[in-house]
Coordinates of C-alpha atoms and ligand atoms in Angstrom, one line a residue:
M1 CA 65.8 92.5 188.3
E2 CA 63.7 94.4 184.9
L3 CA 63.5 91.3 181.9
Q4 CA 66.0 91.6 179.0
K5 CA 64.1 94.9 176.6
N6 CA 64.2 92.0 173.5
L7 CA 62.9 89.5 175.7
Q8 CA 59.9 91.5 176.8
R9 CA 58.6 92.6 173.2
I10 CA 59.2 88.5 172.8
I11 CA 56.8 87.5 175.4
L12 CA 54.4 90.3 174.0
A13 CA 54.3 88.8 170.6
E14 CA 54.1 85.4 172.2
L15 CA 50.9 86.6 173.7
L16 CA 49.4 89.1 171.5
V17 CA 49.4 87.1 168.3
P18 CA 47.5 83.7 169.6
L19 CA 45.6 86.7 171.5
T20 CA 44.7 87.9 168.1
L21 CA 44.2 84.0 166.7
F22 CA 41.5 83.3 169.6
I23 CA 38.9 85.6 167.7
F24 CA 37.9 84.1 165.2
G25 CA 38.8 80.0 167.6
A26 CA 35.7 82.0 170.1
Y27 CA 34.1 83.4 166.9
H28 CA 33.8 79.4 165.8
G29 CA 32.8 78.6 169.4
V30 CA 29.6 81.0 169.9
L31 CA 29.1 79.1 166.1
Q32 CA 29.2 75.8 167.6
V33 CA 26.4 75.8 170.3
M34 CA 24.2 77.8 167.5
Y35 CA 24.7 74.5 165.2
Q36 CA 24.3 72.0 168.2
S37 CA 21.0 73.7 169.7
G38 CA 19.9 74.0 165.6
V39 CA 20.2 77.9 165.9
I40 CA 22.1 77.4 162.3
R41 CA 20.5 74.1 160.0
A42 CA 23.5 74.5 157.8
T43 CA 26.4 72.9 156.8
S44 CA 28.4 75.7 156.7
V45 CA 28.3 80.3 157.6
A46 CA 30.3 82.8 155.8
G47 CA 32.0 79.7 153.6
I48 CA 33.5 77.6 156.6
D49 CA 31.1 75.0 157.4
Y50 CA 30.9 73.0 160.8
Y51 CA 34.2 70.5 161.0
Q52 CA 36.4 73.3 159.4
G53 CA 34.9 76.0 161.5
L54 CA 35.1 73.4 165.3
T55 CA 39.0 73.0 163.9
A56 CA 39.6 76.3 163.7
H57 CA 38.1 76.2 167.8
G58 CA 40.0 73.4 168.7
V59 CA 43.5 73.7 167.0
I60 CA 43.6 78.0 168.1
N61 CA 42.0 77.6 171.7
A62 CA 43.5 74.5 172.7
L63 CA 46.5 74.2 171.2
V64 CA 47.8 77.8 170.6
L65 CA 47.0 80.0 173.2
T66 CA 47.4 77.2 175.7
T67 CA 51.6 76.6 174.3
F68 CA 52.5 80.5 173.0
F69 CA 51.1 80.9 176.8
A70 CA 52.9 78.6 178.5
V71 CA 56.5 79.3 177.0
A72 CA 56.1 83.3 177.1
L73 CA 55.2 82.9 181.5
G74 CA 57.9 80.4 181.2
Y75 CA 60.3 83.2 179.9
A76 CA 58.8 85.8 182.0
V77 CA 58.9 83.0 185.3
V78 CA 63.0 82.0 184.7
S79 CA 64.1 84.7 183.9
Q80 CA 62.3 87.0 187.2
E81 CA 62.6 84.3 189.7
L82 CA 66.7 83.2 188.1
K83 CA 67.6 87.1 188.1
S84 CA 69.3 86.1 185.0
H85 CA 69.0 87.0 181.7
V86 CA 67.9 84.1 178.8
S87 CA 69.6 83.2 175.2
I88 CA 67.4 86.7 172.7
A89 CA 68.3 84.3 170.6
G90 CA 66.9 81.0 171.6
A91 CA 63.8 82.9 172.4
T92 CA 63.7 84.7 168.7
L93 CA 64.0 80.9 166.9
S94 CA 60.9 80.0 169.1
L95 CA 59.2 82.4 167.9
A96 CA 59.9 82.3 165.1
L97 CA 59.2 79.1 164.6
M98 CA 56.0 78.8 167.0
L99 CA 54.6 81.5 164.4
L100 CA 54.8 80.4 161.4
G101 CA 53.8 76.8 162.2
A102 CA 50.8 78.6 163.7
V103 CA 50.6 80.5 160.6
M104 CA 51.0 77.2 158.4
A105 CA 48.2 75.1 160.5
A106 CA 46.2 78.2 160.3
V107 CA 45.9 79.0 156.4
M108 CA 45.6 75.4 155.9
I109 CA 41.9 75.2 158.2
F110 CA 40.9 78.2 156.8
L111 CA 41.7 77.2 152.8
G112 CA 39.6 73.6 154.3
K113 CA 42.2 71.7 153.4
A114 CA 42.6 70.9 157.5
S115 CA 39.5 69.9 159.1
V116 CA 40.7 66.9 160.9
L117 CA 39.9 69.0 164.8
Y118 CA 42.1 69.2 167.1
T119 CA 43.1 65.5 167.8
F120 CA 44.1 65.5 164.1
Y121 CA 42.9 61.5 164.0
P122 CA 43.5 59.7 161.2
P123 CA 41.3 57.9 158.7
L124 CA 40.3 62.1 158.7
M125 CA 43.4 63.4 156.4
A126 CA 44.8 66.9 156.0
H127 CA 46.6 68.8 153.9
P128 CA 50.7 68.2 154.0
L129 CA 51.3 71.7 155.3
F130 CA 49.0 71.3 158.2
Y131 CA 51.1 68.5 159.2
A132 CA 54.2 70.2 158.7
G133 CA 53.0 73.5 160.5
L134 CA 52.6 72.0 163.5
V135 CA 55.6 70.0 163.4
L136 CA 57.4 72.7 163.3
F137 CA 55.0 74.4 166.2
I138 CA 56.2 71.7 168.3
V139 CA 59.6 72.3 167.7
G140 CA 59.5 75.8 167.9
S141 CA 58.1 74.7 172.1
W142 CA 61.2 72.0 172.7
V143 CA 63.5 75.2 171.7
P144 CA 62.7 77.8 174.9
M145 CA 63.6 75.1 178.1
F146 CA 67.6 73.3 176.7
T147 CA 67.9 77.8 175.8
W148 CA 66.8 77.6 180.0
I149 CA 68.7 75.0 181.1
P150 CA 72.4 76.2 180.8
V151 CA 71.2 79.0 183.0
Y152 CA 69.5 77.2 185.6
L153 CA 72.2 75.1 186.0
R154 CA 74.4 77.9 186.6
W155 CA 71.8 80.1 188.9
R156 CA 72.6 76.5 190.9
K157 CA 76.0 76.3 190.7
E158 CA 75.5 79.4 192.3
H159 CA 73.4 79.2 195.2
R160 CA 74.5 76.0 196.1
G161 CA 72.1 74.4 199.3
Q162 CA 69.7 76.7 197.9
K163 CA 65.7 75.8 197.3
T164 CA 64.9 75.9 193.6
P165 CA 62.1 79.1 193.5
L166 CA 59.1 77.2 193.6
G167 CA 57.6 79.1 190.2
V168 CA 60.9 78.1 188.3
V169 CA 60.0 74.6 189.5
G170 CA 56.6 74.7 187.9
I171 CA 57.6 76.3 184.9
F172 CA 60.4 72.9 184.0
A173 CA 58.0 70.7 185.3
T174 CA 55.3 72.1 182.9
F175 CA 58.5 72.0 179.5
I176 CA 59.7 68.1 181.0
V177 CA 56.6 67.0 180.6
W178 CA 55.6 68.5 177.4
Q179 CA 58.9 67.2 175.8
M180 CA 58.2 63.9 177.1
A181 CA 54.5 64.1 176.2
T182 CA 55.5 65.4 171.8
L183 CA 57.9 63.2 171.3
P184 CA 55.3 59.9 170.0
V185 CA 53.2 63.0 168.8
A186 CA 55.9 63.5 166.5
F187 CA 56.1 60.1 165.3
E188 CA 52.9 60.0 164.8
V189 CA 53.4 63.3 162.6
L190 CA 56.4 63.0 160.9
V191 CA 56.6 58.7 160.6
Q192 CA 53.2 58.3 159.8
L193 CA 50.5 61.3 158.7
L194 CA 53.1 63.5 156.6
P195 CA 54.0 60.6 154.7
W196 CA 50.6 59.2 154.5
S197 CA 49.2 63.1 153.2
L198 CA 52.1 63.7 150.8
G199 CA 50.9 60.1 148.8
W200 CA 54.4 58.1 149.9
T201 CA 52.4 55.9 151.5
T202 CA 48.5 54.0 150.4
G203 CA 47.8 54.0 154.5
V204 CA 47.5 54.4 157.7
N205 CA 47.9 52.2 161.0
V206 CA 44.8 54.3 162.6
M207 CA 44.9 52.1 166.1
L208 CA 48.7 52.9 166.5
S209 CA 48.1 56.8 165.7
R210 CA 45.2 57.1 168.2
T211 CA 48.1 55.4 170.5
L212 CA 50.4 57.8 169.8
F213 CA 47.8 60.7 169.9
W214 CA 46.9 59.5 173.6
F215 CA 49.8 59.4 174.9
F216 CA 50.5 63.2 174.0
G217 CA 46.8 64.4 174.7
H218 CA 46.5 63.2 178.8
P219 CA 49.8 64.9 179.5
L220 CA 48.9 67.1 176.8
V221 CA 45.7 68.4 179.7
Y222 CA 48.2 68.9 182.7
F223 CA 50.9 71.0 179.8
W224 CA 47.5 73.3 179.8
L225 CA 47.0 73.6 183.5
L226 CA 50.5 73.5 185.6
P227 CA 51.2 76.6 184.1
T228 CA 48.0 77.9 185.5
Y229 CA 48.8 75.9 189.6
V230 CA 52.3 78.6 189.1
L231 CA 50.0 81.6 189.4
Y232 CA 47.9 79.1 192.2
Y233 CA 51.0 78.5 193.2
T234 CA 53.1 80.9 193.4
M235 CA 50.5 84.4 193.1
L236 CA 47.2 83.6 194.0
P237 CA 47.9 83.7 197.8
K238 CA 49.8 87.2 197.3
L239 CA 47.0 88.5 196.0
A240 CA 44.6 87.2 198.6
G241 CA 46.7 89.0 201.0
G242 CA 48.0 85.8 202.3
K243 CA 51.1 83.3 201.9
L244 CA 51.4 80.1 200.4
F245 CA 50.0 77.9 202.9
S246 CA 52.9 74.9 202.0
D247 CA 56.3 75.1 199.3
F248 CA 56.5 71.5 200.0
A249 CA 52.6 70.8 198.3
G250 CA 53.6 72.6 195.6
R251 CA 57.2 71.0 194.6
F252 CA 55.8 67.8 195.3
T253 CA 52.6 68.7 193.0
F254 CA 54.8 70.1 190.4
M255 CA 57.2 66.8 190.5
S256 CA 54.4 63.8 190.8
L257 CA 53.0 65.3 187.4
I258 CA 56.0 64.7 186.1
L259 CA 55.7 61.7 187.0
L260 CA 52.2 60.8 186.4
S261 CA 50.7 62.9 183.8
C262 CA 52.1 60.8 180.2
P263 CA 51.2 57.2 181.4
L264 CA 47.5 57.0 181.2
G265 CA 46.5 58.4 178.0
L266 CA 44.2 54.9 177.5
H267 CA 41.9 56.5 179.4
H268 CA 40.6 57.9 175.8
Q269 CA 41.0 54.7 174.6
F270 CA 38.7 52.8 177.3
A271 CA 36.5 52.8 174.1
D272 CA 39.0 52.0 171.4
P273 CA 39.6 47.7 170.2
G274 CA 42.6 46.1 170.2
I275 CA 43.9 47.4 173.1
S276 CA 43.5 44.4 176.2
T277 CA 41.9 45.0 179.2
T278 CA 44.5 44.7 181.3
S279 CA 46.0 47.7 179.5
K280 CA 42.7 50.4 180.4
G281 CA 42.7 48.5 183.6
I282 CA 45.5 49.6 184.2
Q283 CA 46.3 52.5 183.5
G284 CA 42.7 53.3 184.6
V285 CA 43.6 52.9 188.1
L286 CA 47.2 55.4 187.4
T287 CA 44.5 57.7 186.5
M288 CA 42.9 57.5 189.6
L289 CA 46.2 58.2 190.7
V290 CA 46.9 61.8 189.3
V291 CA 43.8 63.7 190.7
I292 CA 46.1 63.4 194.5
P293 CA 48.3 65.9 193.4
S294 CA 44.8 67.9 192.4
L295 CA 43.5 67.3 195.7
L296 CA 46.5 68.3 197.7
T297 CA 46.2 71.6 195.2
A298 CA 42.1 72.0 196.1
F299 CA 43.0 72.0 199.8
T300 CA 46.3 74.1 200.1
L301 CA 45.2 76.9 198.0
A302 CA 41.7 76.8 200.3
A303 CA 44.6 76.8 203.1
S304 CA 46.0 79.7 201.6
L305 CA 42.8 81.8 201.3
E306 CA 42.0 81.0 204.3
L307 CA 45.1 82.4 205.8
A308 CA 45.2 85.2 204.0
A309 CA 41.5 85.8 204.2
R310 CA 41.5 85.7 208.3
Q311 CA 44.3 87.8 208.4
R312 CA 41.8 90.4 206.3
G313 CA 39.7 90.1 209.4
G314 CA 38.0 86.5 208.5
K315 CA 36.0 84.7 211.4
G316 CA 34.2 81.5 212.0
L317 CA 34.0 77.9 210.2
F318 CA 33.1 79.6 207.1
G319 CA 32.4 83.3 207.4
W320 CA 36.1 83.7 206.7
W321 CA 35.5 83.5 202.7
K322 CA 33.6 86.9 203.2
K323 CA 37.0 88.2 203.1
L324 CA 38.6 87.5 200.0
P325 CA 39.0 90.2 197.7
Y326 CA 36.4 89.0 194.8
F327 CA 35.5 92.8 193.7
N328 CA 38.6 94.7 194.2
P329 CA 39.0 96.7 190.4
E330 CA 42.9 97.2 191.9
N331 CA 43.5 93.8 192.4
W332 CA 40.9 92.8 189.0
L333 CA 43.6 89.3 188.0
F334 CA 42.5 87.5 191.9
P335 CA 38.9 86.4 190.2
Y336 CA 40.3 85.1 187.2
L337 CA 42.0 82.7 189.6
F338 CA 39.8 82.1 192.1
C339 CA 36.8 81.6 189.6
G340 CA 39.0 79.1 187.7
L341 CA 39.5 77.4 191.0
V342 CA 35.6 76.9 191.5
I343 CA 35.1 75.8 188.4
F344 CA 38.2 73.6 187.7
L345 CA 36.4 71.4 191.1
F346 CA 33.1 70.4 189.0
G347 CA 35.9 70.0 186.2
G348 CA 37.7 67.4 188.2
I349 CA 34.8 65.7 189.7
T350 CA 33.6 64.5 186.3
G351 CA 36.9 63.4 185.0
I352 CA 37.0 61.4 188.2
V353 CA 33.5 60.3 186.2
N354 CA 35.3 59.7 183.3
A355 CA 38.0 57.6 184.5
S356 CA 34.9 55.0 185.9
Y357 CA 36.3 52.4 183.7
S358 CA 32.5 51.5 183.9
M359 CA 31.0 54.7 183.9
N360 CA 33.2 56.2 181.0
N361 CA 31.1 53.6 178.2
V362 CA 28.0 55.6 179.4
V363 CA 29.5 59.1 178.8
H364 CA 32.0 58.7 176.1
N365 CA 31.8 60.6 172.1
T366 CA 28.5 62.8 173.8
A367 CA 28.2 66.2 175.1
W368 CA 29.2 64.9 178.9
V369 CA 33.4 64.7 177.5
P370 CA 33.1 69.0 176.1
A371 CA 30.7 69.5 178.9
H372 CA 34.2 68.0 181.2
F373 CA 36.9 69.5 179.4
H374 CA 35.0 73.3 179.4
L375 CA 35.5 72.9 183.3
T376 CA 38.9 72.2 182.9
V377 CA 40.9 73.5 180.1
G378 CA 38.2 76.2 179.6
G379 CA 38.3 76.9 183.0
P380 CA 40.9 77.7 185.5
V381 CA 43.4 77.2 182.3
F382 CA 41.8 79.4 180.1
L383 CA 40.8 82.3 182.8
G384 CA 44.4 81.6 184.0
I385 CA 45.7 82.7 180.6
L386 CA 43.1 85.4 180.1
G387 CA 43.8 86.8 183.1
G388 CA 47.9 86.7 183.5
S389 CA 48.2 87.4 179.3
L390 CA 46.6 91.3 180.9
F391 CA 48.6 91.5 183.5
L392 CA 51.8 90.5 181.4
I393 CA 50.7 92.9 178.8
T394 CA 50.0 95.4 181.1
G395 CA 52.6 94.9 183.6
L396 CA 54.7 95.0 180.0
L397 CA 54.4 98.1 178.5
K398 CA 53.5 99.8 181.5
K399 CA 50.0 101.0 181.0
P400 CA 47.2 100.8 183.4
V401 CA 44.2 98.4 183.5
V402 CA 41.0 100.0 181.8
S403 CA 39.3 99.5 183.2
G404 CA 39.7 97.7 186.4
T405 CA 36.0 96.6 187.3
M406 CA 35.1 95.3 183.9
A407 CA 38.2 93.4 183.9
L408 CA 37.3 92.3 186.7
I409 CA 33.2 91.1 185.7
V410 CA 34.8 88.7 182.5
P411 CA 36.1 86.3 184.9
Y412 CA 33.0 85.6 186.6
M413 CA 30.4 86.0 183.3
W414 CA 33.3 83.3 182.0
T415 CA 32.2 81.5 185.4
V416 CA 28.1 81.7 185.3
G417 CA 28.1 80.9 180.6
T418 CA 31.1 77.7 181.1
F419 CA 28.5 76.7 183.6
V420 CA 25.6 77.1 181.9
F421 CA 26.8 76.1 179.1
S422 CA 28.4 72.5 180.5
S423 CA 25.2 72.1 182.4
G424 CA 23.2 71.6 179.3
F425 CA 26.0 69.8 177.8
F426 CA 26.1 66.9 181.3
L427 CA 23.0 66.5 180.8
G428 CA 23.1 66.2 177.2
G429 CA 25.3 64.3 177.9
L430 CA 23.6 61.7 179.9
R431 CA 20.6 61.7 177.4
G432 CA 22.8 60.2 174.0
E433 CA 23.3 63.7 172.4
P434 CA 26.7 62.7 170.6
R435 CA 29.4 65.0 170.4
R436 CA 31.8 66.5 167.4
T437 CA 28.3 66.6 165.3
N438 CA 26.6 69.4 163.3
L439 CA 23.4 68.8 165.5
G440 CA 22.0 71.6 163.4
L441 CA 20.6 70.0 160.4
T442 CA 19.3 66.8 161.9
Y443 CA 18.7 65.6 165.8
M444 CA 18.1 69.4 166.6
N445 CA 15.9 69.7 163.1
P446 CA 12.0 69.3 163.2
A447 CA 12.1 68.6 159.7
S448 CA 14.6 65.6 160.4
P449 CA 13.2 61.7 161.0
S450 CA 15.9 61.9 163.2
Y451 CA 14.9 65.2 165.0
R452 CA 14.9 64.5 169.2
P453 CA 13.1 67.3 170.5
D454 CA 13.6 65.7 174.1
W455 CA 17.5 67.3 173.7
W456 CA 16.3 71.0 173.6
M457 CA 16.7 72.4 176.9
A458 CA 20.0 70.6 176.8
T459 CA 21.1 72.1 173.5
H460 CA 19.5 75.6 174.5
M461 CA 21.3 75.6 177.2
G462 CA 24.8 74.9 175.6
L463 CA 23.6 77.4 173.6
V464 CA 22.6 80.1 176.1
G465 CA 25.7 79.0 178.3
G466 CA 27.4 80.0 175.0
C467 CA 26.6 83.0 174.2
I468 CA 27.5 84.9 178.0
M469 CA 30.9 83.1 177.2
G470 CA 31.3 84.8 174.1
L471 CA 30.0 88.3 175.6
A472 CA 32.8 87.6 178.1
V473 CA 35.4 87.0 175.6
L474 CA 33.9 90.7 173.6
L475 CA 33.8 92.4 177.0
Y476 CA 37.6 91.2 178.0
F477 CA 39.0 91.8 174.2
I478 CA 37.2 96.1 174.7
V479 CA 39.5 95.7 178.4
L480 CA 42.9 94.7 176.1
I481 CA 42.1 97.3 173.6
R482 CA 41.5 100.2 175.5
S483 CA 44.8 99.0 178.1
L484 CA 46.4 98.9 174.8
T485 CA 45.9 102.5 173.6
A486 CA 46.2 103.9 176.4
A487 CA 48.8 105.8 177.0
P488 CA 51.9 104.4 179.2
D489 CA 51.3 104.8 183.8
A490 CA 53.8 107.1 184.9
A491 CA 54.1 105.6 188.3
R492 CA 54.6 102.3 186.3
A493 CA 56.8 103.5 184.7
Q494 CA 59.4 104.3 187.1
V495 CA 58.8 101.0 188.7
P496 CA 60.3 97.3 187.2
F497 CA 57.7 95.2 186.2
L498 CA 57.7 92.1 188.6
L499 CA 55.3 89.3 188.6
P500 CA 54.1 88.9 192.4
M501 CA 55.5 85.8 193.9
S502 CA 53.9 84.6 197.9
E503 CA 56.1 83.6 200.5
P504 CA 55.7 80.3 202.0
Y505 CA 53.5 79.9 205.5
H506 CA 55.2 76.4 205.9
D507 CA 58.5 76.3 204.0
E508 CA 59.7 72.7 204.0
D509 CA 63.0 71.3 202.8
I510 CA 62.3 68.2 201.9
F511 CA 65.0 66.6 199.9
A512 CA 62.2 64.2 197.9
V513 CA 61.4 67.3 195.9
R514 CA 64.6 69.4 195.7
N515 CA 65.8 67.4 193.0
F516 CA 63.8 66.9 188.9
T517 CA 65.9 63.8 187.3
P518 CA 64.3 60.5 190.1
W519 CA 60.5 61.9 189.6
V520 CA 61.5 61.9 185.3
V521 CA 63.8 58.5 185.1
A522 CA 60.5 57.0 187.9
A523 CA 58.7 58.7 185.1
V524 CA 60.5 56.8 181.5
L525 CA 60.2 54.2 183.0
L526 CA 56.7 54.1 184.8
C527 CA 55.8 55.1 180.5
V528 CA 57.3 52.3 179.5
A529 CA 55.5 49.9 181.9
A530 CA 52.0 51.1 181.4
Y531 CA 52.2 51.4 177.2
Y532 CA 54.8 48.1 176.2
A533 CA 52.6 46.0 175.9
P534 CA 49.7 47.8 173.7
F535 CA 52.3 49.3 171.2
R536 CA 53.2 45.5 171.0
N537 CA 49.7 44.2 170.8
I538 CA 48.6 47.1 168.0
V539 CA 52.3 46.3 166.4
K540 CA 51.8 42.4 166.4
N541 CA 48.6 42.2 165.3
G542 CA 49.4 44.3 161.9
I543 CA 46.0 45.9 162.0
T544 CA 45.0 46.5 158.1
T545 CA 46.1 50.0 156.9
A546 CA 43.7 53.2 155.9
P547 CA 43.5 55.7 153.5
G548 CA 42.3 59.8 154.2
F549 CA 38.8 60.6 154.3
R550 CA 37.5 64.1 154.4
P551 CA 34.6 64.6 156.8
D552 CA 32.7 65.8 154.2
S553 CA 32.2 62.4 152.0
P554 CA 32.4 58.7 152.4
A555 CA 35.0 58.5 149.7
P556 CA 38.5 57.7 150.2
I557 CA 40.2 60.7 149.2
D558 CA 42.3 58.9 146.3
T559 CA 39.8 57.6 144.8
V560 CA 37.6 60.5 144.1
H561 CA 41.1 62.1 143.5
R562 CA 41.5 59.7 140.2
K563 CA 37.4 60.4 139.3
A564 CA 38.2 64.4 139.2
Ligands
HAS1 FE1 40.4 65.7 181.3 C1 38.9 64.0 178.0 C2 39.9 62.5 183.1 C3 41.7 66.6 184.2 C4 41.1 67.8 179.9 N1 39.6 65.8 179.5 C5 39.5 65.7 178.2 C6 39.3 65.9 177.2 C7 39.9 66.9 177.2 C8 40.1 67.1 178.9 C9 40.3 68.0 176.8 O1 39.7 59.5 182.4 C10 38.3 65.7 175.8 C11 39.6 64.8 175.5 C12 38.8 64.7 173.5 O2 39.3 65.6 172.6 O3 38.7 63.4 173.4 N2 40.7 64.4 183.2 C13 40.0 63.5 183.9 C14 40.6 63.7 185.2 C15 41.2 64.4 185.0 C16 40.8 65.2 184.6 C17 40.8 62.1 186.3 N3 41.2 67.2 181.8 C18 41.7 67.4 182.5 C19 42.3 68.9 182.9 C20 42.4 69.1 181.5 C21 41.0 68.2 181.1 C22 43.2 68.9 184.3 C23 42.9 70.6 181.0 C24 43.4 71.0 181.6 N4 39.0 63.1 180.8 C25 39.4 62.8 181.7 C26 38.9 61.6 181.6 C27 38.8 61.6 179.4 C28 38.8 63.0 179.8 C29 39.1 59.7 181.3 C30 38.4 60.5 178.5 C31 36.8 61.1 177.7 C32 36.0 60.2 176.8 O4 36.0 59.2 177.1 O5 36.3 60.6 175.5 C33 41.8 65.3 186.9 O6 42.9 65.0 186.7 C34 40.9 65.6 187.9 C35 41.4 66.3 188.8 C36 41.0 67.4 189.5 C37 40.5 67.6 190.5 C38 39.6 69.3 191.2 C39 41.1 69.8 192.6 C40 39.8 70.6 192.8 C41 41.3 72.2 192.9 C42 40.0 73.2 192.5 C43 39.9 74.0 194.6 C44 38.8 74.7 194.5 C45 39.1 76.1 195.4 C46 38.5 77.2 195.4 C47 40.2 75.9 197.3 C48 40.3 66.5 191.1 C49 42.2 72.4 192.7 C50 36.9 76.4 195.8 C51 36.1 77.5 196.4 C52 35.0 77.1 196.6 C53 33.3 78.4 197.2 C54 34.0 76.1 196.1

């Protein structure tokens, strides 16, 4: 069944608008490695200062692009797999709120009134319109799931006894995690940050907002990852020419990510005061548990790839790897997903390093952390979004991908870029190179007393890697624009556009993963158990509240205003 025409237009807007914003996000990424390596020794470039650019980079790439893609993919999968029409009014409302919110936040960033980075930690303070924009954006992203629920319930009634299609399980898992994650951040923004930035309160409890943020911030990373897992479990085996090794593995992964995504945010706060080591220890252990679904994914996808390669004549213990379609321009989407997997292997291993309480002390707040997340959100997630968007856009518009070979080069170039970039950042991080710092002014400036020549190699590897990543993005946009301007393909116009869905090789029917409810209830209980003590302590200890600051001044914002 072809997607509703109006829905197709909405999906296209949800993909094309953030991709357009992403041009600025990517440009500021390249500028970051230039500041970092001392190629730029200034506070700003073209009127945009360091923290403003870093905020644009983080907010556009990590929040806006990812959320729009999750919503767009969600609509495509739910509608296609349940063979049902979805509410166009709901989809339009969601798009309008998200667009308005994203534009408000972006305008405030580019006006220099919201240089608070993507974590918007207080006491850095942004303009109220930035926070209002975030609220609208989040509320807009809540709408789709509530419009899918009745469609799903109807489907279940009409298909009693049938398993929910795996892609739909993945999409619901994504948005259940999002719903649980965004409630605490909505509280943070609405109750703490917005009134504070409007001048209605004099200060903010920084520990409370950091903890609320990370209650959101950790599941946020699985919200980024889950749509990519949907692509991996449903499409990758078919693109490889085979079947999904185990249907149960996919369902278990999605359900266990509902259970385990939220109660672990404290592993971002191992170094924070005011939270007991017991709470940090408990959430550290839970962090190790959340690795299990990803390890299961690694083995299941490797088995699915092996199955496909052997069907293509692959032989031997390792010889079968040679038979996968790495360089087929007709099948250009395969390397986007495959390269993401290869990158994620290293992103995952370094995540386990971060999660180890003692080792975290060595790497926390150093360049190691951006190295880790460019191999996770910047690896599988980003390549999934690039490949998935190009596939959806050209598929819905019935246009050919011009050219398949160039589209094919992008993921390989990106992979080389991220590995070089991250190796440099890992190296620098282990030598104490800080993150979120304009090194060009100090540590990478020979004229500065703080000059660190021993960081030269690390920061310049970051520079080379970052520029290769920038080139890959440029190539991607050439392909996208050429494809958008090409004439529709007559052959494609004859058939409805469908996402390729893999069949299972082992189609287990296991009761425990049939129903969302027990997983959601268990997830809520686990969150209460993991977060009750830290929140009680933060509130009970009555930590002094802080006034607002901007990154360019040590004086609180109120004092600056009074002087002015
Ligand atoms: Fe993380 C910090 C721990 C996963 C993103 N993480 C971050 C930040 C971001 C981020 C953005 O415990 C920085 C936040 C900030 O601004 O401060 N992370 C983990 C752990 C995992 C993990 C244990 N992170 C992710 C994912 C992200 C992401 C996924 C985005 C999508 N992370 C941390 C910790 C910190 C942290 C601490 C705080 C650090 C600090 O001090 O600030 C795990 O979920 C990872 C499990 C994954 C695996 C990999 C499975 C491998 C697969 C590939 C198989 C490959 C195949 C092909 C089959 C175990 C599925 C192979 C073929 C070949 C030929 C090789």
